[in-house]
């Protein structure tokens, strides 16, 4: 009886998990792509829009991109669920604010998006970001400890930071049949913007696992052995696509940064 009950619990968890794994259909992929193209046309200046992950039919996640909003908000990472816009609400990460300021603005943007479920809403929500920030008490005079000012210390809390035994890299991975080659895609941004949110990597399809290919790419870029790359969540046999952290063993952040940014 105990075993039967345990198996029933496991089965319930399994169905619960499956209920939340909604793959993207063709209509959602098409509508997300059309919205992205409109946003690219609107945010056409240098550094205003960066597409991190395209919508792919059959995928478990929607598109992911970064938009530079008006001050005092700055860069916002937008993640779309696979069912958006028909179902689900975008999430927003305010990358140039910190602590309660970042949380308050992100929650305000999410509330606006929630009011417009079922329709494309990203531009309207982000356009209201200065008003959302003002309502949250965030202005251009907000104390420095609540803002990411791009100093050396701030950089350590974005795409690269020191860790016990080495350096942590924050990675944003894109993979799939449309990716033709494996490479770091935002080196120019990393060189130009000290508070960039992550190292963006394209991984081309391979007979090897994605994490194996990712470890090999990072090792080659940093002139180290693949064994010196350790992923914080999951081993090298697991799927790498999405946001990850990698520990580069035995190297200081300045060394990792210098080696990575010297690539072409």
PDB file of C-alpha atoms in Angstrom:
ATOM      1  CA  UNK A   1       0.000   0.000   0.000  1.00  0.00           C
ATOM      2  CA  UNK A   2       2.811   2.428   0.857  1.00  0.00           C
ATOM      3  CA  UNK A   3       4.530   1.729  -2.464  1.00  0.00           C
ATOM      4  CA  UNK A   4       1.255   2.200  -4.330  1.00  0.00           C
ATOM      5  CA  UNK A   5       0.664   5.514  -2.585  1.00  0.00           C
ATOM      6  CA  UNK A   6       4.199   6.664  -3.347  1.00  0.00           C
ATOM      7  CA  UNK A   7       3.782   5.781  -7.039  1.00  0.00           C
ATOM      8  CA  UNK A   8       0.513   7.701  -7.158  1.00  0.00           C
ATOM      9  CA  UNK A   9       2.247  10.775  -5.729  1.00  0.00           C
ATOM     10  CA  UNK A  10       5.044  10.481  -8.311  1.00  0.00           C
ATOM     11  CA  UNK A  11       2.468  10.111 -11.089  1.00  0.00           C
ATOM     12  CA  UNK A  12       0.690  13.222  -9.857  1.00  0.00           C
ATOM     13  CA  UNK A  13       3.917  15.223  -9.889  1.00  0.00           C
ATOM     14  CA  UNK A  14       4.651  13.940 -13.382  1.00  0.00           C
ATOM     15  CA  UNK A  15       1.281  15.093 -14.731  1.00  0.00           C
ATOM     16  CA  UNK A  16       1.665  18.429 -12.948  1.00  0.00           C
ATOM     17  CA  UNK A  17       5.039  19.005 -14.575  1.00  0.00           C
ATOM     18  CA  UNK A  18       3.723  18.027 -18.011  1.00  0.00           C
ATOM     19  CA  UNK A  19       0.827  20.446 -17.620  1.00  0.00           C
ATOM     20  CA  UNK A  20       3.343  23.308 -17.329  1.00  0.00           C
ATOM     21  CA  UNK A  21       5.501  22.222 -20.265  1.00  0.00           C
ATOM     22  CA  UNK A  22       3.637  23.986 -23.066  1.00  0.00           C
ATOM     23  CA  UNK A  23       5.400  23.851 -26.388  1.00  0.00           C
ATOM     24  CA  UNK A  24       5.152  26.730 -28.833  1.00  0.00           C
ATOM     25  CA  UNK A  25       2.713  26.330 -31.698  1.00  0.00           C
ATOM     26  CA  UNK A  26       3.091  27.848 -35.164  1.00  0.00           C
ATOM     27  CA  UNK A  27       0.708  30.729 -34.446  1.00  0.00           C
ATOM     28  CA  UNK A  28       2.547  31.794 -31.277  1.00  0.00           C
ATOM     29  CA  UNK A  29       5.923  31.562 -33.028  1.00  0.00           C
ATOM     30  CA  UNK A  30       4.648  33.684 -35.921  1.00  0.00           C
ATOM     31  CA  UNK A  31       3.093  36.339 -33.691  1.00  0.00           C
ATOM     32  CA  UNK A  32       6.207  36.567 -31.509  1.00  0.00           C
ATOM     33  CA  UNK A  33       8.423  36.902 -34.572  1.00  0.00           C
ATOM     34  CA  UNK A  34       6.206  39.655 -35.992  1.00  0.00           C
ATOM     35  CA  UNK A  35       6.331  41.532 -32.675  1.00  0.00           C
ATOM     36  CA  UNK A  36      10.110  41.189 -32.537  1.00  0.00           C
ATOM     37  CA  UNK A  37      10.445  42.611 -36.048  1.00  0.00           C
ATOM     38  CA  UNK A  38       8.296  45.587 -35.030  1.00  0.00           C
ATOM     39  CA  UNK A  39      10.400  46.152 -31.913  1.00  0.00           C
ATOM     40  CA  UNK A  40      13.615  45.971 -33.943  1.00  0.00           C
ATOM     41  CA  UNK A  41      12.269  48.676 -36.236  1.00  0.00           C
ATOM     42  CA  UNK A  42      11.324  50.882 -33.283  1.00  0.00           C
ATOM     43  CA  UNK A  43      14.486  50.305 -31.229  1.00  0.00           C
ATOM     44  CA  UNK A  44      16.832  50.617 -34.195  1.00  0.00           C
ATOM     45  CA  UNK A  45      19.629  52.632 -32.594  1.00  0.00           C
ATOM     46  CA  UNK A  46      22.937  51.108 -31.543  1.00  0.00           C
ATOM     47  CA  UNK A  47      22.559  49.029 -28.397  1.00  0.00           C
ATOM     48  CA  UNK A  48      18.784  49.598 -28.172  1.00  0.00           C
ATOM     49  CA  UNK A  49      17.670  46.061 -29.048  1.00  0.00           C
ATOM     50  CA  UNK A  50      19.404  42.679 -28.800  1.00  0.00           C
ATOM     51  CA  UNK A  51      17.703  39.423 -29.756  1.00  0.00           C
ATOM     52  CA  UNK A  52      18.987  36.631 -27.519  1.00  0.00           C
ATOM     53  CA  UNK A  53      16.667  33.778 -28.475  1.00  0.00           C
ATOM     54  CA  UNK A  54      14.278  33.492 -31.407  1.00  0.00           C
ATOM     55  CA  UNK A  55      10.825  31.920 -31.116  1.00  0.00           C
ATOM     56  CA  UNK A  56      10.897  28.347 -32.446  1.00  0.00           C
ATOM     57  CA  UNK A  57       7.824  26.217 -33.115  1.00  0.00           C
ATOM     58  CA  UNK A  58       7.866  23.242 -30.732  1.00  0.00           C
ATOM     59  CA  UNK A  59      10.137  24.986 -28.218  1.00  0.00           C
ATOM     60  CA  UNK A  60       9.451  25.037 -24.482  1.00  0.00           C
ATOM     61  CA  UNK A  61      10.333  28.728 -24.202  1.00  0.00           C
ATOM     62  CA  UNK A  62       9.434  31.787 -26.176  1.00  0.00           C
ATOM     63  CA  UNK A  63      11.694  34.525 -27.447  1.00  0.00           C
ATOM     64  CA  UNK A  64      14.157  36.375 -25.227  1.00  0.00           C
ATOM     65  CA  UNK A  65      15.569  39.808 -25.973  1.00  0.00           C
ATOM     66  CA  UNK A  66      17.023  42.901 -24.349  1.00  0.00           C
ATOM     67  CA  UNK A  67      15.694  46.441 -24.852  1.00  0.00           C
ATOM     68  CA  UNK A  68      17.177  49.752 -23.732  1.00  0.00           C
ATOM     69  CA  UNK A  69      14.402  51.808 -22.180  1.00  0.00           C
ATOM     70  CA  UNK A  70      14.380  55.481 -21.285  1.00  0.00           C
ATOM     71  CA  UNK A  71      16.123  56.633 -18.109  1.00  0.00           C
ATOM     72  CA  UNK A  72      16.128  55.797 -15.294  1.00  0.00           C
ATOM     73  CA  UNK A  73      15.222  52.209 -16.229  1.00  0.00           C
ATOM     74  CA  UNK A  74      17.871  51.368 -18.851  1.00  0.00           C
ATOM     75  CA  UNK A  75      18.333  47.797 -20.072  1.00  0.00           C
ATOM     76  CA  UNK A  76      15.429  45.397 -19.600  1.00  0.00           C
ATOM     77  CA  UNK A  77      15.621  41.681 -20.343  1.00  0.00           C
ATOM     78  CA  UNK A  78      12.275  40.455 -21.716  1.00  0.00           C
ATOM     79  CA  UNK A  79      11.395  36.748 -21.684  1.00  0.00           C
ATOM     80  CA  UNK A  80       8.271  35.541 -23.476  1.00  0.00           C
ATOM     81  CA  UNK A  81       6.518  32.291 -22.480  1.00  0.00           C
ATOM     82  CA  UNK A  82       5.938  29.716 -25.210  1.00  0.00           C
ATOM     83  CA  UNK A  83       2.192  30.405 -25.361  1.00  0.00           C
ATOM     84  CA  UNK A  84       2.482  34.205 -25.619  1.00  0.00           C
ATOM     85  CA  UNK A  85       0.642  36.269 -26.675  1.00  0.00           C
ATOM     86  CA  UNK A  86      -2.462  34.046 -26.601  1.00  0.00           C
ATOM     87  CA  UNK A  87      -1.512  32.636 -23.203  1.00  0.00           C
ATOM     88  CA  UNK A  88       1.077  33.658 -20.620  1.00  0.00           C
ATOM     89  CA  UNK A  89       2.643  36.956 -19.648  1.00  0.00           C
ATOM     90  CA  UNK A  90       6.148  38.273 -20.425  1.00  0.00           C
ATOM     91  CA  UNK A  91       8.616  38.581 -17.563  1.00  0.00           C
ATOM     92  CA  UNK A  92      10.932  41.554 -17.171  1.00  0.00           C
ATOM     93  CA  UNK A  93      14.381  41.787 -15.564  1.00  0.00           C
ATOM     94  CA  UNK A  94      15.590  45.337 -14.984  1.00  0.00           C
ATOM     95  CA  UNK A  95      19.337  44.951 -15.361  1.00  0.00           C
ATOM     96  CA  UNK A  96      20.599  48.439 -14.537  1.00  0.00           C
ATOM     97  CA  UNK A  97      18.767  48.775 -11.242  1.00  0.00           C
ATOM     98  CA  UNK A  98      19.371  46.780  -8.080  1.00  0.00           C
ATOM     99  CA  UNK A  99      17.562  45.411  -5.063  1.00  0.00           C
ATOM    100  CA  UNK A 100      14.135  46.801  -4.244  1.00  0.00           C
ATOM    101  CA  UNK A 101      14.323  49.345  -7.076  1.00  0.00           C
ATOM    102  CA  UNK A 102      14.787  46.627  -9.699  1.00  0.00           C
ATOM    103  CA  UNK A 103      12.068  44.459  -8.145  1.00  0.00           C
ATOM    104  CA  UNK A 104       9.559  47.295  -7.914  1.00  0.00           C
ATOM    105  CA  UNK A 105       9.982  48.331 -11.545  1.00  0.00           C
ATOM    106  CA  UNK A 106       9.899  44.721 -12.778  1.00  0.00           C
ATOM    107  CA  UNK A 107       6.692  44.060 -10.819  1.00  0.00           C
ATOM    108  CA  UNK A 108       5.138  47.232 -12.229  1.00  0.00           C
ATOM    109  CA  UNK A 109       5.950  46.179 -15.796  1.00  0.00           C
ATOM    110  CA  UNK A 110       4.566  42.704 -15.127  1.00  0.00           C
ATOM    111  CA  UNK A 111       1.323  44.195 -13.789  1.00  0.00           C
ATOM    112  CA  UNK A 112       0.875  46.229 -16.974  1.00  0.00           C
ATOM    113  CA  UNK A 113       1.521  43.155 -19.112  1.00  0.00           C
ATOM    114  CA  UNK A 114      -0.940  41.104 -17.054  1.00  0.00           C
ATOM    115  CA  UNK A 115      -3.647  43.655 -17.829  1.00  0.00           C
ATOM    116  CA  UNK A 116      -3.144  42.988 -21.551  1.00  0.00           C
ATOM    117  CA  UNK A 117      -3.136  39.210 -21.660  1.00  0.00           C
ATOM    118  CA  UNK A 118      -4.006  37.774 -25.051  1.00  0.00           C
ATOM    119  CA  UNK A 119      -2.381  40.555 -27.056  1.00  0.00           C
ATOM    120  CA  UNK A 120       1.076  41.758 -28.019  1.00  0.00           C
ATOM    121  CA  UNK A 121       2.034  44.223 -25.308  1.00  0.00           C
ATOM    122  CA  UNK A 122       5.820  44.565 -25.006  1.00  0.00           C
ATOM    123  CA  UNK A 123       6.175  47.976 -26.668  1.00  0.00           C
ATOM    124  CA  UNK A 124       3.303  49.521 -24.707  1.00  0.00           C
ATOM    125  CA  UNK A 125       4.626  48.112 -21.428  1.00  0.00           C
ATOM    126  CA  UNK A 126       8.215  49.232 -21.980  1.00  0.00           C
ATOM    127  CA  UNK A 127       7.068  52.661 -23.182  1.00  0.00           C
ATOM    128  CA  UNK A 128       5.462  53.131 -19.775  1.00  0.00           C
ATOM    129  CA  UNK A 129       8.649  52.159 -17.903  1.00  0.00           C
ATOM    130  CA  UNK A 130       9.589  55.753 -16.871  1.00  0.00           C
ATOM    131  CA  UNK A 131       6.129  56.204 -15.319  1.00  0.00           C
ATOM    132  CA  UNK A 132       6.387  52.803 -13.629  1.00  0.00           C
ATOM    133  CA  UNK A 133       9.795  53.798 -12.234  1.00  0.00           C
ATOM    134  CA  UNK A 134       8.431  57.124 -10.976  1.00  0.00           C
ATOM    135  CA  UNK A 135       5.550  55.386  -9.210  1.00  0.00           C
ATOM    136  CA  UNK A 136       8.119  53.072  -7.585  1.00  0.00           C
ATOM    137  CA  UNK A 137      10.119  56.087  -6.410  1.00  0.00           C
ATOM    138  CA  UNK A 138      13.017  55.416  -8.792  1.00  0.00           C
ATOM    139  CA  UNK A 139      14.499  58.479 -10.500  1.00  0.00           C
ATOM    140  CA  UNK A 140      17.806  59.429 -12.084  1.00  0.00           C
ATOM    141  CA  UNK A 141      18.763  60.693  -8.631  1.00  0.00           C
ATOM    142  CA  UNK A 142      18.204  57.270  -7.071  1.00  0.00           C
ATOM    143  CA  UNK A 143      21.151  56.412  -4.756  1.00  0.00           C
ATOM    144  CA  UNK A 144      24.054  54.656  -6.446  1.00  0.00           C
ATOM    145  CA  UNK A 145      23.650  51.500  -4.369  1.00  0.00           C
ATOM    146  CA  UNK A 146      20.290  50.939  -6.097  1.00  0.00           C
ATOM    147  CA  UNK A 147      21.708  51.442  -9.578  1.00  0.00           C
ATOM    148  CA  UNK A 148      24.219  49.614 -11.746  1.00  0.00           C
ATOM    149  CA  UNK A 149      26.520  52.449 -12.744  1.00  0.00           C
ATOM    150  CA  UNK A 150      28.927  50.392 -14.827  1.00  0.00           C
ATOM    151  CA  UNK A 151      31.922  50.673 -12.504  1.00  0.00           C
ATOM    152  CA  UNK A 152      34.403  47.845 -12.021  1.00  0.00           C
ATOM    153  CA  UNK A 153      32.580  46.651  -8.922  1.00  0.00           C
ATOM    154  CA  UNK A 154      29.253  46.709 -10.766  1.00  0.00           C
ATOM    155  CA  UNK A 155      30.731  44.611 -13.559  1.00  0.00           C
ATOM    156  CA  UNK A 156      31.425  41.878 -11.052  1.00  0.00           C
ATOM    157  CA  UNK A 157      27.668  41.510 -10.488  1.00  0.00           C
ATOM    158  CA  UNK A 158      26.756  41.250 -14.181  1.00  0.00           C
ATOM    159  CA  UNK A 159      28.298  38.844 -16.717  1.00  0.00           C
ATOM    160  CA  UNK A 160      31.500  38.076 -14.815  1.00  0.00           C
ATOM    161  CA  UNK A 161      32.371  37.803 -11.142  1.00  0.00           C
ATOM    162  CA  UNK A 162      34.960  36.293  -8.843  1.00  0.00           C
ATOM    163  CA  UNK A 163      34.196  32.985  -7.146  1.00  0.00           C
ATOM    164  CA  UNK A 164      35.950  30.495  -4.918  1.00  0.00           C
ATOM    165  CA  UNK A 165      38.395  28.648  -7.118  1.00  0.00           C
ATOM    166  CA  UNK A 166      37.978  30.815 -10.206  1.00  0.00           C
ATOM    167  CA  UNK A 167      35.530  33.028 -12.094  1.00  0.00           C
ATOM    168  CA  UNK A 168      31.799  32.757 -12.748  1.00  0.00           C
ATOM    169  CA  UNK A 169      30.450  33.616 -16.186  1.00  0.00           C
ATOM    170  CA  UNK A 170      26.766  34.289 -16.753  1.00  0.00           C
ATOM    171  CA  UNK A 171      25.772  32.751 -20.081  1.00  0.00           C
ATOM    172  CA  UNK A 172      22.753  33.050 -22.356  1.00  0.00           C
ATOM    173  CA  UNK A 173      22.693  30.118 -24.780  1.00  0.00           C
ATOM    174  CA  UNK A 174      20.831  29.865 -28.088  1.00  0.00           C
ATOM    175  CA  UNK A 175      20.673  26.630 -30.036  1.00  0.00           C
ATOM    176  CA  UNK A 176      18.586  24.987 -32.712  1.00  0.00           C
ATOM    177  CA  UNK A 177      18.471  24.258 -36.444  1.00  0.00           C
ATOM    178  CA  UNK A 178      18.735  27.952 -37.368  1.00  0.00           C
ATOM    179  CA  UNK A 179      22.108  28.305 -35.619  1.00  0.00           C
ATOM    180  CA  UNK A 180      24.846  27.622 -38.159  1.00  0.00           C
ATOM    181  CA  UNK A 181      28.028  28.048 -36.105  1.00  0.00           C
ATOM    182  CA  UNK A 182      29.156  28.030 -32.483  1.00  0.00           C
ATOM    183  CA  UNK A 183      30.478  31.372 -31.257  1.00  0.00           C
ATOM    184  CA  UNK A 184      30.145  34.168 -28.712  1.00  0.00           C
ATOM    185  CA  UNK A 185      27.776  36.633 -30.379  1.00  0.00           C
ATOM    186  CA  UNK A 186      28.044  39.781 -28.233  1.00  0.00           C
ATOM    187  CA  UNK A 187      31.779  40.381 -27.883  1.00  0.00           C
ATOM    188  CA  UNK A 188      31.403  43.956 -29.145  1.00  0.00           C
ATOM    189  CA  UNK A 189      28.796  44.676 -26.456  1.00  0.00           C
ATOM    190  CA  UNK A 190      30.965  43.119 -23.740  1.00  0.00           C
ATOM    191  CA  UNK A 191      33.868  45.332 -24.804  1.00  0.00           C
ATOM    192  CA  UNK A 192      31.712  48.453 -24.951  1.00  0.00           C
ATOM    193  CA  UNK A 193      29.251  48.028 -22.060  1.00  0.00           C
ATOM    194  CA  UNK A 194      30.785  47.121 -18.716  1.00  0.00           C
ATOM    195  CA  UNK A 195      27.433  46.156 -17.177  1.00  0.00           C
ATOM    196  CA  UNK A 196      26.272  43.783 -19.927  1.00  0.00           C
ATOM    197  CA  UNK A 197      24.014  41.117 -18.468  1.00  0.00           C
ATOM    198  CA  UNK A 198      25.494  37.934 -19.933  1.00  0.00           C
ATOM    199  CA  UNK A 199      27.821  36.320 -22.440  1.00  0.00           C
ATOM    200  CA  UNK A 200      25.580  35.367 -25.377  1.00  0.00           C
ATOM    201  CA  UNK A 201      26.544  32.131 -27.115  1.00  0.00           C
ATOM    202  CA  UNK A 202      25.217  30.437 -30.257  1.00  0.00           C
ATOM    203  CA  UNK A 203      25.642  26.643 -30.312  1.00  0.00           C
ATOM    204  CA  UNK A 204      25.317  24.872 -33.649  1.00  0.00           C
ATOM    205  CA  UNK A 205      23.763  21.378 -33.749  1.00  0.00           C
ATOM    206  CA  UNK A 206      26.326  18.628 -33.162  1.00  0.00           C
ATOM    207  CA  UNK A 207      26.591  14.906 -32.488  1.00  0.00           C
ATOM    208  CA  UNK A 208      27.971  15.871 -29.063  1.00  0.00           C
ATOM    209  CA  UNK A 209      25.823  17.203 -26.219  1.00  0.00           C
ATOM    210  CA  UNK A 210      25.260  20.953 -26.060  1.00  0.00           C
ATOM    211  CA  UNK A 211      27.134  21.309 -22.771  1.00  0.00           C
ATOM    212  CA  UNK A 212      30.088  19.407 -24.213  1.00  0.00           C
ATOM    213  CA  UNK A 213      30.157  21.812 -27.163  1.00  0.00           C
ATOM    214  CA  UNK A 214      29.756  24.791 -24.820  1.00  0.00           C
ATOM    215  CA  UNK A 215      32.653  23.638 -22.624  1.00  0.00           C
ATOM    216  CA  UNK A 216      34.818  23.145 -25.720  1.00  0.00           C
ATOM    217  CA  UNK A 217      33.948  26.601 -27.067  1.00  0.00           C
ATOM    218  CA  UNK A 218      34.706  28.341 -23.761  1.00  0.00           C
ATOM    219  CA  UNK A 219      37.926  26.372 -23.337  1.00  0.00           C
ATOM    220  CA  UNK A 220      39.079  27.349 -26.827  1.00  0.00           C
ATOM    221  CA  UNK A 221      38.166  31.029 -26.298  1.00  0.00           C
ATOM    222  CA  UNK A 222      39.925  31.171 -22.917  1.00  0.00           C
ATOM    223  CA  UNK A 223      42.928  28.993 -23.871  1.00  0.00           C
ATOM    224  CA  UNK A 224      42.259  26.443 -21.152  1.00  0.00           C
ATOM    225  CA  UNK A 225      41.292  22.781 -20.992  1.00  0.00           C
ATOM    226  CA  UNK A 226      37.625  21.790 -21.215  1.00  0.00           C
ATOM    227  CA  UNK A 227      37.997  20.104 -17.807  1.00  0.00           C
ATOM    228  CA  UNK A 228      38.550  23.564 -16.311  1.00  0.00           C
ATOM    229  CA  UNK A 229      34.992  24.603 -17.276  1.00  0.00           C
ATOM    230  CA  UNK A 230      32.353  23.530 -14.763  1.00  0.00           C
ATOM    231  CA  UNK A 231      28.647  24.280 -15.125  1.00  0.00           C
ATOM    232  CA  UNK A 232      26.924  25.306 -11.918  1.00  0.00           C
ATOM    233  CA  UNK A 233      23.648  23.546 -12.782  1.00  0.00           C
ATOM    234  CA  UNK A 234      23.962  20.144 -14.433  1.00  0.00           C
ATOM    235  CA  UNK A 235      26.873  18.277 -15.917  1.00  0.00           C
ATOM    236  CA  UNK A 236      28.242  18.341 -19.422  1.00  0.00           C
ATOM    237  CA  UNK A 237      25.769  15.704 -20.628  1.00  0.00           C
ATOM    238  CA  UNK A 238      22.752  17.904 -19.976  1.00  0.00           C
ATOM    239  CA  UNK A 239      21.130  20.424 -22.284  1.00  0.00           C
ATOM    240  CA  UNK A 240      22.817  23.825 -22.216  1.00  0.00           C
ATOM    241  CA  UNK A 241      20.195  25.982 -23.959  1.00  0.00           C
ATOM    242  CA  UNK A 242      18.967  28.867 -21.788  1.00  0.00           C
ATOM    243  CA  UNK A 243      20.552  30.901 -19.017  1.00  0.00           C
ATOM    244  CA  UNK A 244      23.482  29.198 -17.327  1.00  0.00           C
ATOM    245  CA  UNK A 245      26.495  29.903 -15.141  1.00  0.00           C
ATOM    246  CA  UNK A 246      29.918  28.436 -15.797  1.00  0.00           C
ATOM    247  CA  UNK A 247      32.811  28.327 -13.341  1.00  0.00           C
ATOM    248  CA  UNK A 248      36.186  28.897 -15.000  1.00  0.00           C
ATOM    249  CA  UNK A 249      38.592  27.207 -12.626  1.00  0.00           C
ATOM    250  CA  UNK A 250      41.891  28.783 -11.640  1.00  0.00           C
ATOM    251  CA  UNK A 251      41.517  32.115 -13.465  1.00  0.00           C
ATOM    252  CA  UNK A 252      40.779  35.553 -12.022  1.00  0.00           C
ATOM    253  CA  UNK A 253      37.996  37.664 -13.584  1.00  0.00           C
ATOM    254  CA  UNK A 254      40.471  40.078 -15.178  1.00  0.00           C
ATOM    255  CA  UNK A 255      42.266  37.170 -16.859  1.00  0.00           C
ATOM    256  CA  UNK A 256      39.029  35.626 -18.122  1.00  0.00           C
ATOM    257  CA  UNK A 257      37.820  38.995 -19.400  1.00  0.00           C
ATOM    258  CA  UNK A 258      41.083  39.745 -21.183  1.00  0.00           C
ATOM    259  CA  UNK A 259      41.210  36.349 -22.896  1.00  0.00           C
ATOM    260  CA  UNK A 260      37.566  36.301 -23.891  1.00  0.00           C
ATOM    261  CA  UNK A 261      37.427  39.867 -25.210  1.00  0.00           C
ATOM    262  CA  UNK A 262      40.629  39.476 -27.224  1.00  0.00           C
ATOM    263  CA  UNK A 263      38.761  37.063 -29.544  1.00  0.00           C
ATOM    264  CA  UNK A 264      37.347  38.147 -32.862  1.00  0.00           C
TER     265      UNK A 264
END
